[in-house]
Each structure stands twice: as C-alpha cells, then as structure tokens.
Amino acid sequence: MFSNYLIGLREGLEASLVVCILIAYLVKTGRKDALKPIWAGIAVAIALAFGFGCALEFGSQELTFQAQEALGGSLSILAVGLVTWMVFWMRRTARHLKSELHGRLDAALAMGTGALVATAFLAVGREGLETALFVWASVHAASDGTPRPLLGVALGLLTAVFLGWLFYRGALRINLAKFFTWTGGMLVVVAAGVLAYGFHDLQEADFLPGLTDKAFDISGTIPPDSWYGTLLKGVFNFQPDPTILQVAVWLLYLIPTLALFLAPPRTAAPTPVRDKA
C-alpha cells in the first residue's frame, strides 16, 4: 500500500504543482478571464487519464490468461521506462519548472482560447497518462485481492491535491529539487519491483523461458500471506520465490539506475584564463 501511496503522491504532486503554477500566474497577471480555458484543458486531461486507466483495467479482463499476462508484462515494462525517464527529467528541470510553464502560458495567451486549453491539457495530460499507466502496472503487480493498492493510490492523490493547495496559498514552501530527488529515488526502487514482476508476467505468458528456474524460495521463512510478507509485497513488490530472470532484471535495473539518479550533477569546468604576454 505504501508504494502505491508514494506513486499517487509523487505523480499527483507534479500535476498539482503544474496546475498551481498556471493558475497563480494568470491571477497575478490579471488574466482571470483565461482561467476557464485552463480549467477546461485540465478537466479533459483528467478525463482522458481516467478513461485510459479504465480501458486498461476492463479491457484486459476480456483477454485469455496468457494474453492478460503478456499485456500486463509489456505495459509494466513500458510504464517503468516512462517513469524512469520522468524522474530523471524532473530532477533536471525542477528548479526551472515555473519559468518554463510561464513561457508556454505567455505564448498561449497571445494565441487565444484554443491554445490555452491545449497548453493546460498537454501540461497535465502527460502526467495523467503516465500516472494511469504506472498505477495500473503497480496495482497489477501488488494485487492481493483487496482494495488496499487502489486505496493507497487514492490517499496519495488526495495528499498531493492538499499539498498543491497549500503551495498555491503560500502556506507551504518546499525545495522542489530535493523533494523530487528523494521521492524519485524511492520510486526507482518501486519501479524495479514492477519491472521484475513484468518479466515474470511474460514468463507466465510463455513469451520468456525460465518460469520454473527459481533463484531462491524462502516462502517458509516469509510466507506471502503473513503481515510482513504482505508489507514487503506492498512496498517493494517482493516475491519470496522469484525466478532467476526476475532477480537478474531487478539488479540490472536498480543498481545502475539508482547510482545514476543519486549521483551529483556534473558542473562545467571553468575555462582557464591565459595570461597575456
């Protein structure tokens, strides 16, 4: 449940901050007349993300078992790729997010209502589609037959909306660069589990071999139905009897990705000044 809460919080807060920046800029510049097109674009983006999530959930139920596993595995891998790109992108642009959005909004204001709707839709829609895909993949991987994964996502999104409102009101000031670095690092750990589970799905669909080749089996020590087994499953997508391929994929993704993500940013070396003869 915690991993799903983290996904809802991290992804939801990005969208909330984008909305707050757009709305605050229009209010401060005296362009409240442009708020309706902005809200219209945001509403369309939310509806699209919700519809995309519903299509993934209900559409997959009509498939055969092998087709469901193949679809789930493929979308899990795609979701991890998108989220990995997103956390690296946000780490680079968090400091300049506000100025970048202001520039887009100025250009849209000059072009008219349609451009305003499109600007809001594109700014929020990308976040919404990524969130819907990764949430679906994570809930699919952590599903334990209870509504807890979805409850965790919902609580994370509600927390993100509340924090976004505080941010807009000026009651909350956070270092966005540090926030997205820490939450991004935790999200990479979650993504590693989703990726490993995605490869397991492909093994169950007979797309990949090695389903019976277990790396280890500690089900007796950590029963999947125990409280601590459920906790590890919910937070890290831990499986007590993973295949060799799952463990290899988990290590090959997590170690280099986390090392690159947490490495300090490179700074350009100063140009040496030559003494004039």
mmCIF file of C-alpha atoms in Angstrom:
data_model
loop_
_atom_site.group_PDB
_atom_site.id
_atom_site.type_symbol
_atom_site.label_atom_id
_atom_site.label_comp_id
_atom_site.label_asym_id
_atom_site.label_seq_id
_atom_site.Cartn_x
_atom_site.Cartn_y
_atom_site.Cartn_z
ATOM 1 C CA MET A 1 0.000 0.000 0.000
ATOM 2 C CA PHE A 2 2.879 2.380 0.785
ATOM 3 C CA SER A 3 4.388 2.024 -2.677
ATOM 4 C CA ASN A 4 1.021 2.845 -4.257
ATOM 5 C CA TYR A 5 0.627 5.809 -1.893
ATOM 6 C CA LEU A 6 4.070 7.026 -2.960
ATOM 7 C CA ILE A 7 3.134 6.734 -6.648
ATOM 8 C CA GLY A 8 -0.093 8.681 -6.114
ATOM 9 C CA LEU A 9 1.715 11.335 -4.056
ATOM 10 C CA ARG A 10 4.709 11.730 -6.377
ATOM 11 C CA GLU A 11 2.795 11.758 -9.643
ATOM 12 C CA GLY A 12 -0.171 13.680 -8.258
ATOM 13 C CA LEU A 13 2.013 16.394 -6.784
ATOM 14 C CA GLU A 14 3.678 17.002 -10.131
ATOM 15 C CA ALA A 15 0.283 17.596 -11.734
ATOM 16 C CA SER A 16 -0.883 19.692 -8.753
ATOM 17 C CA LEU A 17 2.186 21.924 -8.941
ATOM 18 C CA VAL A 18 1.704 22.421 -12.676
ATOM 19 C CA VAL A 19 -1.932 23.462 -12.095
ATOM 20 C CA CYS A 20 -0.956 25.788 -9.231
ATOM 21 C CA ILE A 21 1.745 27.491 -11.274
ATOM 22 C CA LEU A 22 -0.604 28.045 -14.225
ATOM 23 C CA ILE A 23 -3.468 29.376 -12.076
ATOM 24 C CA ALA A 24 -1.263 31.570 -9.879
ATOM 25 C CA TYR A 25 0.418 33.164 -12.898
ATOM 26 C CA LEU A 26 -2.909 34.074 -14.509
ATOM 27 C CA VAL A 27 -4.254 35.519 -11.253
ATOM 28 C CA LYS A 28 -1.115 37.567 -10.557
ATOM 29 C CA THR A 29 -1.026 38.962 -14.102
ATOM 30 C CA GLY A 30 -4.708 39.957 -14.001
ATOM 31 C CA ARG A 31 -5.802 37.421 -16.618
ATOM 32 C CA LYS A 32 -8.593 35.717 -14.662
ATOM 33 C CA ASP A 33 -10.594 35.642 -17.891
ATOM 34 C CA ALA A 34 -8.238 32.899 -19.090
ATOM 35 C CA LEU A 35 -8.971 30.619 -16.125
ATOM 36 C CA LYS A 36 -11.969 28.891 -17.754
ATOM 37 C CA PRO A 37 -9.983 27.581 -20.764
ATOM 38 C CA ILE A 38 -7.238 26.416 -18.390
ATOM 39 C CA TRP A 39 -9.713 24.501 -16.212
ATOM 40 C CA ALA A 40 -11.316 23.070 -19.353
ATOM 41 C CA GLY A 41 -7.969 21.721 -20.541
ATOM 42 C CA ILE A 42 -7.260 20.283 -17.084
ATOM 43 C CA ALA A 43 -10.688 18.593 -16.974
ATOM 44 C CA VAL A 44 -10.161 16.999 -20.392
ATOM 45 C CA ALA A 45 -6.712 15.758 -19.328
ATOM 46 C CA ILE A 46 -8.101 14.186 -16.127
ATOM 47 C CA ALA A 47 -10.964 12.558 -18.049
ATOM 48 C CA LEU A 48 -8.516 11.144 -20.604
ATOM 49 C CA ALA A 49 -6.259 9.703 -17.883
ATOM 50 C CA PHE A 50 -9.239 8.166 -16.073
ATOM 51 C CA GLY A 51 -10.599 6.710 -19.302
ATOM 52 C CA PHE A 52 -7.178 5.306 -20.180
ATOM 53 C CA GLY A 53 -6.964 3.617 -16.767
ATOM 54 C CA CYS A 54 -10.462 2.142 -17.142
ATOM 55 C CA ALA A 55 -9.635 0.874 -20.628
ATOM 56 C CA LEU A 56 -6.539 -0.874 -19.285
ATOM 57 C CA GLU A 57 -8.409 -2.462 -16.384
ATOM 58 C CA PHE A 58 -11.640 -3.548 -18.051
ATOM 59 C CA GLY A 59 -10.197 -4.213 -21.488
ATOM 60 C CA SER A 60 -7.648 -6.669 -20.109
ATOM 61 C CA GLN A 61 -10.383 -8.697 -18.376
ATOM 62 C CA GLU A 62 -11.777 -9.809 -21.736
ATOM 63 C CA LEU A 63 -8.498 -11.475 -22.728
ATOM 64 C CA THR A 64 -7.316 -15.026 -22.187
ATOM 65 C CA PHE A 65 -4.938 -15.722 -19.285
ATOM 66 C CA GLN A 66 -1.854 -15.783 -21.497
ATOM 67 C CA ALA A 67 -2.932 -12.610 -23.294
ATOM 68 C CA GLN A 68 -3.565 -10.887 -19.946
ATOM 69 C CA GLU A 69 -0.102 -11.835 -18.693
ATOM 70 C CA ALA A 70 1.525 -10.737 -21.960
ATOM 71 C CA LEU A 71 -0.304 -7.405 -21.880
ATOM 72 C CA GLY A 72 0.419 -6.874 -18.193
ATOM 73 C CA GLY A 73 4.108 -7.661 -18.614
ATOM 74 C CA SER A 74 4.520 -5.458 -21.683
ATOM 75 C CA LEU A 75 2.729 -2.492 -20.109
ATOM 76 C CA SER A 76 4.691 -2.902 -16.881
ATOM 77 C CA ILE A 77 7.961 -2.634 -18.817
ATOM 78 C CA LEU A 78 6.629 0.367 -20.752
ATOM 79 C CA ALA A 79 5.458 2.026 -17.532
ATOM 80 C CA VAL A 80 8.862 1.576 -15.902
ATOM 81 C CA GLY A 81 10.544 3.097 -18.953
ATOM 82 C CA LEU A 82 8.262 6.141 -18.887
ATOM 83 C CA VAL A 83 8.596 6.644 -15.128
ATOM 84 C CA THR A 84 12.384 6.303 -15.299
ATOM 85 C CA TRP A 85 12.524 8.978 -17.990
ATOM 86 C CA MET A 86 10.145 11.148 -15.963
ATOM 87 C CA VAL A 87 12.117 11.069 -12.699
ATOM 88 C CA PHE A 88 15.353 11.957 -14.480
ATOM 89 C CA TRP A 89 13.617 14.737 -16.428
ATOM 90 C CA MET A 90 12.039 16.204 -13.290
ATOM 91 C CA ARG A 91 15.349 16.062 -11.442
ATOM 92 C CA ARG A 92 16.907 18.211 -14.162
ATOM 93 C CA THR A 93 14.030 20.681 -14.600
ATOM 94 C CA ALA A 94 12.527 21.055 -11.092
ATOM 95 C CA ARG A 95 14.338 24.345 -10.482
ATOM 96 C CA HIS A 96 13.178 25.815 -13.793
ATOM 97 C CA LEU A 97 9.663 24.340 -13.953
ATOM 98 C CA LYS A 98 7.915 27.599 -13.086
ATOM 99 C CA SER A 99 9.725 29.738 -15.682
ATOM 100 C CA GLU A 100 9.220 27.075 -18.364
ATOM 101 C CA LEU A 101 5.459 26.960 -17.739
ATOM 102 C CA HIS A 102 5.227 30.759 -17.636
ATOM 103 C CA GLY A 103 6.854 30.930 -21.058
ATOM 104 C CA ARG A 104 4.396 28.441 -22.531
ATOM 105 C CA LEU A 105 1.469 30.276 -20.972
ATOM 106 C CA ASP A 106 2.573 33.659 -22.341
ATOM 107 C CA ALA A 107 2.722 32.178 -25.827
ATOM 108 C CA ALA A 108 -0.710 30.574 -25.404
ATOM 109 C CA LEU A 109 -2.259 33.829 -24.149
ATOM 110 C CA ALA A 110 -1.099 35.542 -27.307
ATOM 111 C CA MET A 111 -2.647 32.824 -29.495
ATOM 112 C CA GLY A 112 -6.114 32.645 -27.921
ATOM 113 C CA THR A 113 -8.530 30.348 -26.089
ATOM 114 C CA GLY A 114 -7.762 27.162 -28.003
ATOM 115 C CA ALA A 115 -4.066 27.488 -27.256
ATOM 116 C CA LEU A 116 -4.810 27.935 -23.539
ATOM 117 C CA VAL A 117 -6.899 24.753 -23.476
ATOM 118 C CA ALA A 118 -4.158 22.878 -25.330
ATOM 119 C CA THR A 119 -1.428 24.193 -23.004
ATOM 120 C CA ALA A 120 -3.271 23.049 -19.863
ATOM 121 C CA PHE A 121 -4.222 19.746 -21.476
ATOM 122 C CA LEU A 122 -0.658 18.949 -22.559
ATOM 123 C CA ALA A 123 0.875 20.062 -19.249
ATOM 124 C CA VAL A 124 -1.451 17.907 -17.143
ATOM 125 C CA GLY A 125 -2.311 15.194 -19.668
ATOM 126 C CA ARG A 126 1.211 13.805 -19.920
ATOM 127 C CA GLU A 127 1.373 13.458 -16.147
ATOM 128 C CA GLY A 128 -2.092 11.899 -16.083
ATOM 129 C CA LEU A 129 -1.374 9.250 -18.714
ATOM 130 C CA GLU A 130 1.951 8.318 -17.119
ATOM 131 C CA THR A 131 0.273 8.100 -13.717
ATOM 132 C CA ALA A 132 -2.592 5.944 -15.018
ATOM 133 C CA LEU A 133 -0.209 3.514 -16.721
ATOM 134 C CA PHE A 134 2.223 3.196 -13.814
ATOM 135 C CA VAL A 135 -0.572 2.957 -11.229
ATOM 136 C CA TRP A 136 -2.224 0.189 -13.255
ATOM 137 C CA ALA A 137 1.061 -1.696 -13.586
ATOM 138 C CA SER A 138 1.907 -1.266 -9.894
ATOM 139 C CA VAL A 139 -1.555 -2.269 -8.675
ATOM 140 C CA HIS A 140 -1.461 -5.252 -11.043
ATOM 141 C CA ALA A 141 1.920 -6.301 -9.603
ATOM 142 C CA ALA A 142 0.950 -5.735 -5.958
ATOM 143 C CA SER A 143 -2.618 -7.005 -6.185
ATOM 144 C CA ASP A 144 -3.505 -9.131 -3.167
ATOM 145 C CA GLY A 145 -7.230 -9.435 -3.738
ATOM 146 C CA THR A 146 -8.010 -6.402 -1.574
ATOM 147 C CA PRO A 147 -8.678 -2.737 -2.421
ATOM 148 C CA ARG A 148 -5.601 -1.633 -0.458
ATOM 149 C CA PRO A 149 -3.418 -0.840 -3.519
ATOM 150 C CA LEU A 150 -6.124 1.409 -5.000
ATOM 151 C CA LEU A 151 -6.775 2.933 -1.570
ATOM 152 C CA GLY A 152 -3.084 3.774 -1.305
ATOM 153 C CA VAL A 153 -3.139 5.481 -4.707
ATOM 154 C CA ALA A 154 -6.281 7.445 -3.798
ATOM 155 C CA LEU A 155 -4.778 8.622 -0.497
ATOM 156 C CA GLY A 156 -1.587 9.650 -2.294
ATOM 157 C CA LEU A 157 -3.529 11.673 -4.875
ATOM 158 C CA LEU A 158 -5.642 13.353 -2.172
ATOM 159 C CA THR A 159 -2.479 14.249 -0.243
ATOM 160 C CA ALA A 160 -0.963 15.664 -3.436
ATOM 161 C CA VAL A 161 -4.035 17.841 -4.086
ATOM 162 C CA PHE A 162 -3.951 19.117 -0.488
ATOM 163 C CA LEU A 163 -0.224 19.912 -0.682
ATOM 164 C CA GLY A 164 -0.775 21.620 -4.033
ATOM 165 C CA TRP A 165 -3.484 23.799 -2.472
ATOM 166 C CA LEU A 166 -1.143 24.730 0.416
ATOM 167 C CA PHE A 167 1.569 25.501 -2.119
ATOM 168 C CA TYR A 168 -0.826 27.792 -4.018
ATOM 169 C CA ARG A 169 -1.922 29.585 -0.837
ATOM 170 C CA GLY A 170 1.690 30.209 0.117
ATOM 171 C CA ALA A 171 1.369 28.161 3.317
ATOM 172 C CA LEU A 172 3.886 25.578 2.127
ATOM 173 C CA ARG A 173 7.342 26.198 0.765
ATOM 174 C CA ILE A 174 9.373 23.172 -0.218
ATOM 175 C CA ASN A 175 12.644 22.627 -2.012
ATOM 176 C CA LEU A 176 11.289 21.009 -5.175
ATOM 177 C CA ALA A 177 14.683 19.783 -6.322
ATOM 178 C CA LYS A 178 15.304 17.887 -3.069
ATOM 179 C CA PHE A 179 11.719 16.637 -2.844
ATOM 180 C CA PHE A 180 11.752 15.163 -6.337
ATOM 181 C CA THR A 181 15.225 13.698 -5.791
ATOM 182 C CA TRP A 182 14.234 11.780 -2.661
ATOM 183 C CA THR A 183 10.814 10.658 -3.894
ATOM 184 C CA GLY A 184 12.289 9.868 -7.304
ATOM 185 C CA GLY A 185 14.878 7.597 -5.694
ATOM 186 C CA MET A 186 12.156 5.729 -3.801
ATOM 187 C CA LEU A 187 10.134 5.487 -6.995
ATOM 188 C CA VAL A 188 13.090 3.867 -8.778
ATOM 189 C CA VAL A 189 13.050 1.138 -6.087
ATOM 190 C CA VAL A 190 9.312 0.628 -6.648
ATOM 191 C CA ALA A 191 9.847 0.589 -10.423
ATOM 192 C CA ALA A 192 12.473 -2.159 -10.069
ATOM 193 C CA GLY A 193 9.870 -4.392 -8.445
ATOM 194 C CA VAL A 194 7.293 -3.575 -11.121
ATOM 195 C CA LEU A 195 9.840 -4.346 -13.839
ATOM 196 C CA ALA A 196 10.744 -7.716 -12.309
ATOM 197 C CA TYR A 197 7.057 -8.592 -11.990
ATOM 198 C CA GLY A 198 6.521 -7.566 -15.616
ATOM 199 C CA PHE A 199 9.156 -10.046 -16.758
ATOM 200 C CA HIS A 200 7.506 -12.693 -14.576
ATOM 201 C CA ASP A 201 4.220 -11.995 -16.381
ATOM 202 C CA LEU A 202 5.957 -12.541 -19.714
ATOM 203 C CA GLN A 203 7.321 -15.828 -18.386
ATOM 204 C CA GLU A 204 3.813 -16.913 -17.371
ATOM 205 C CA ALA A 205 2.602 -15.986 -20.857
ATOM 206 C CA ASP A 206 5.313 -18.284 -22.323
ATOM 207 C CA PHE A 207 6.949 -15.307 -24.029
ATOM 208 C CA LEU A 208 10.121 -15.820 -21.992
ATOM 209 C CA PRO A 209 11.631 -19.071 -20.643
ATOM 210 C CA GLY A 210 12.701 -19.910 -17.103
ATOM 211 C CA LEU A 211 9.416 -19.837 -15.196
ATOM 212 C CA THR A 212 10.412 -22.891 -13.146
ATOM 213 C CA ASP A 213 14.032 -21.776 -12.603
ATOM 214 C CA LYS A 214 13.805 -20.265 -9.121
ATOM 215 C CA ALA A 215 16.624 -18.098 -7.806
ATOM 216 C CA PHE A 216 15.582 -18.996 -4.245
ATOM 217 C CA ASP A 217 12.467 -19.904 -2.295
ATOM 218 C CA ILE A 218 12.022 -18.504 1.210
ATOM 219 C CA SER A 219 8.262 -18.913 1.344
ATOM 220 C CA GLY A 220 8.689 -20.877 4.578
ATOM 221 C CA THR A 221 10.577 -18.008 6.200
ATOM 222 C CA ILE A 222 8.493 -15.177 4.715
ATOM 223 C CA PRO A 223 5.023 -16.554 3.944
ATOM 224 C CA PRO A 224 3.281 -14.405 1.298
ATOM 225 C CA ASP A 225 0.107 -14.282 3.402
ATOM 226 C CA SER A 226 1.886 -13.113 6.585
ATOM 227 C CA TRP A 227 1.708 -9.463 7.660
ATOM 228 C CA TYR A 228 5.403 -8.909 6.947
ATOM 229 C CA GLY A 229 5.172 -10.771 3.642
ATOM 230 C CA THR A 230 2.227 -8.574 2.668
ATOM 231 C CA LEU A 231 4.165 -5.472 3.778
ATOM 232 C CA LEU A 232 7.206 -6.396 1.672
ATOM 233 C CA LYS A 233 4.959 -7.183 -1.272
ATOM 234 C CA GLY A 234 3.122 -3.865 -0.962
ATOM 235 C CA VAL A 235 6.240 -1.709 -0.554
ATOM 236 C CA PHE A 236 8.831 -3.436 -2.753
ATOM 237 C CA ASN A 237 6.745 -5.909 -4.822
ATOM 238 C CA PHE A 238 8.800 -8.563 -3.023
ATOM 239 C CA GLN A 239 8.251 -12.178 -4.062
ATOM 240 C CA PRO A 240 9.621 -14.972 -1.828
ATOM 241 C CA ASP A 241 10.195 -17.335 -4.786
ATOM 242 C CA PRO A 242 11.388 -15.225 -7.746
ATOM 243 C CA THR A 243 12.822 -16.692 -10.902
ATOM 244 C CA ILE A 244 16.460 -16.203 -11.847
ATOM 245 C CA LEU A 245 15.383 -13.827 -14.620
ATOM 246 C CA GLN A 246 13.393 -11.691 -12.178
ATOM 247 C CA VAL A 247 16.349 -11.287 -9.823
ATOM 248 C CA ALA A 248 18.718 -10.516 -12.707
ATOM 249 C CA VAL A 249 16.360 -7.886 -14.158
ATOM 250 C CA TRP A 250 15.805 -6.325 -10.718
ATOM 251 C CA LEU A 251 19.556 -5.987 -10.062
ATOM 252 C CA LEU A 252 20.462 -4.847 -13.580
ATOM 253 C CA TYR A 253 17.849 -2.089 -13.428
ATOM 254 C CA LEU A 254 18.043 -0.944 -9.808
ATOM 255 C CA ILE A 255 21.795 -0.650 -9.198
ATOM 256 C CA PRO A 256 22.868 1.426 -12.248
ATOM 257 C CA THR A 257 19.647 3.474 -12.379
ATOM 258 C CA LEU A 258 19.779 4.426 -8.702
ATOM 259 C CA ALA A 259 23.502 5.172 -8.915
ATOM 260 C CA LEU A 260 22.997 7.486 -11.906
ATOM 261 C CA PHE A 261 19.951 9.147 -10.357
ATOM 262 C CA LEU A 262 21.588 9.890 -6.995
ATOM 263 C CA ALA A 263 24.945 10.912 -8.464
ATOM 264 C CA PRO A 264 25.675 14.635 -8.003
ATOM 265 C CA PRO A 265 25.063 16.668 -11.158
ATOM 266 C CA ARG A 266 28.085 17.477 -13.223
ATOM 267 C CA THR A 267 29.269 21.050 -13.298
ATOM 268 C CA ALA A 268 31.104 22.522 -16.219
ATOM 269 C CA ALA A 269 34.805 23.006 -15.578
ATOM 270 C CA PRO A 270 35.881 26.667 -15.546
ATOM 271 C CA THR A 271 37.691 27.839 -18.636
ATOM 272 C CA PRO A 272 41.332 28.565 -17.792
ATOM 273 C CA VAL A 273 42.377 32.179 -18.211
ATOM 274 C CA ARG A 274 45.569 32.633 -20.138
ATOM 275 C CA ASP A 275 47.953 35.366 -19.147
ATOM 276 C CA LYS A 276 48.503 37.885 -21.879
ATOM 277 C CA ALA A 277 52.084 38.192 -22.958
#
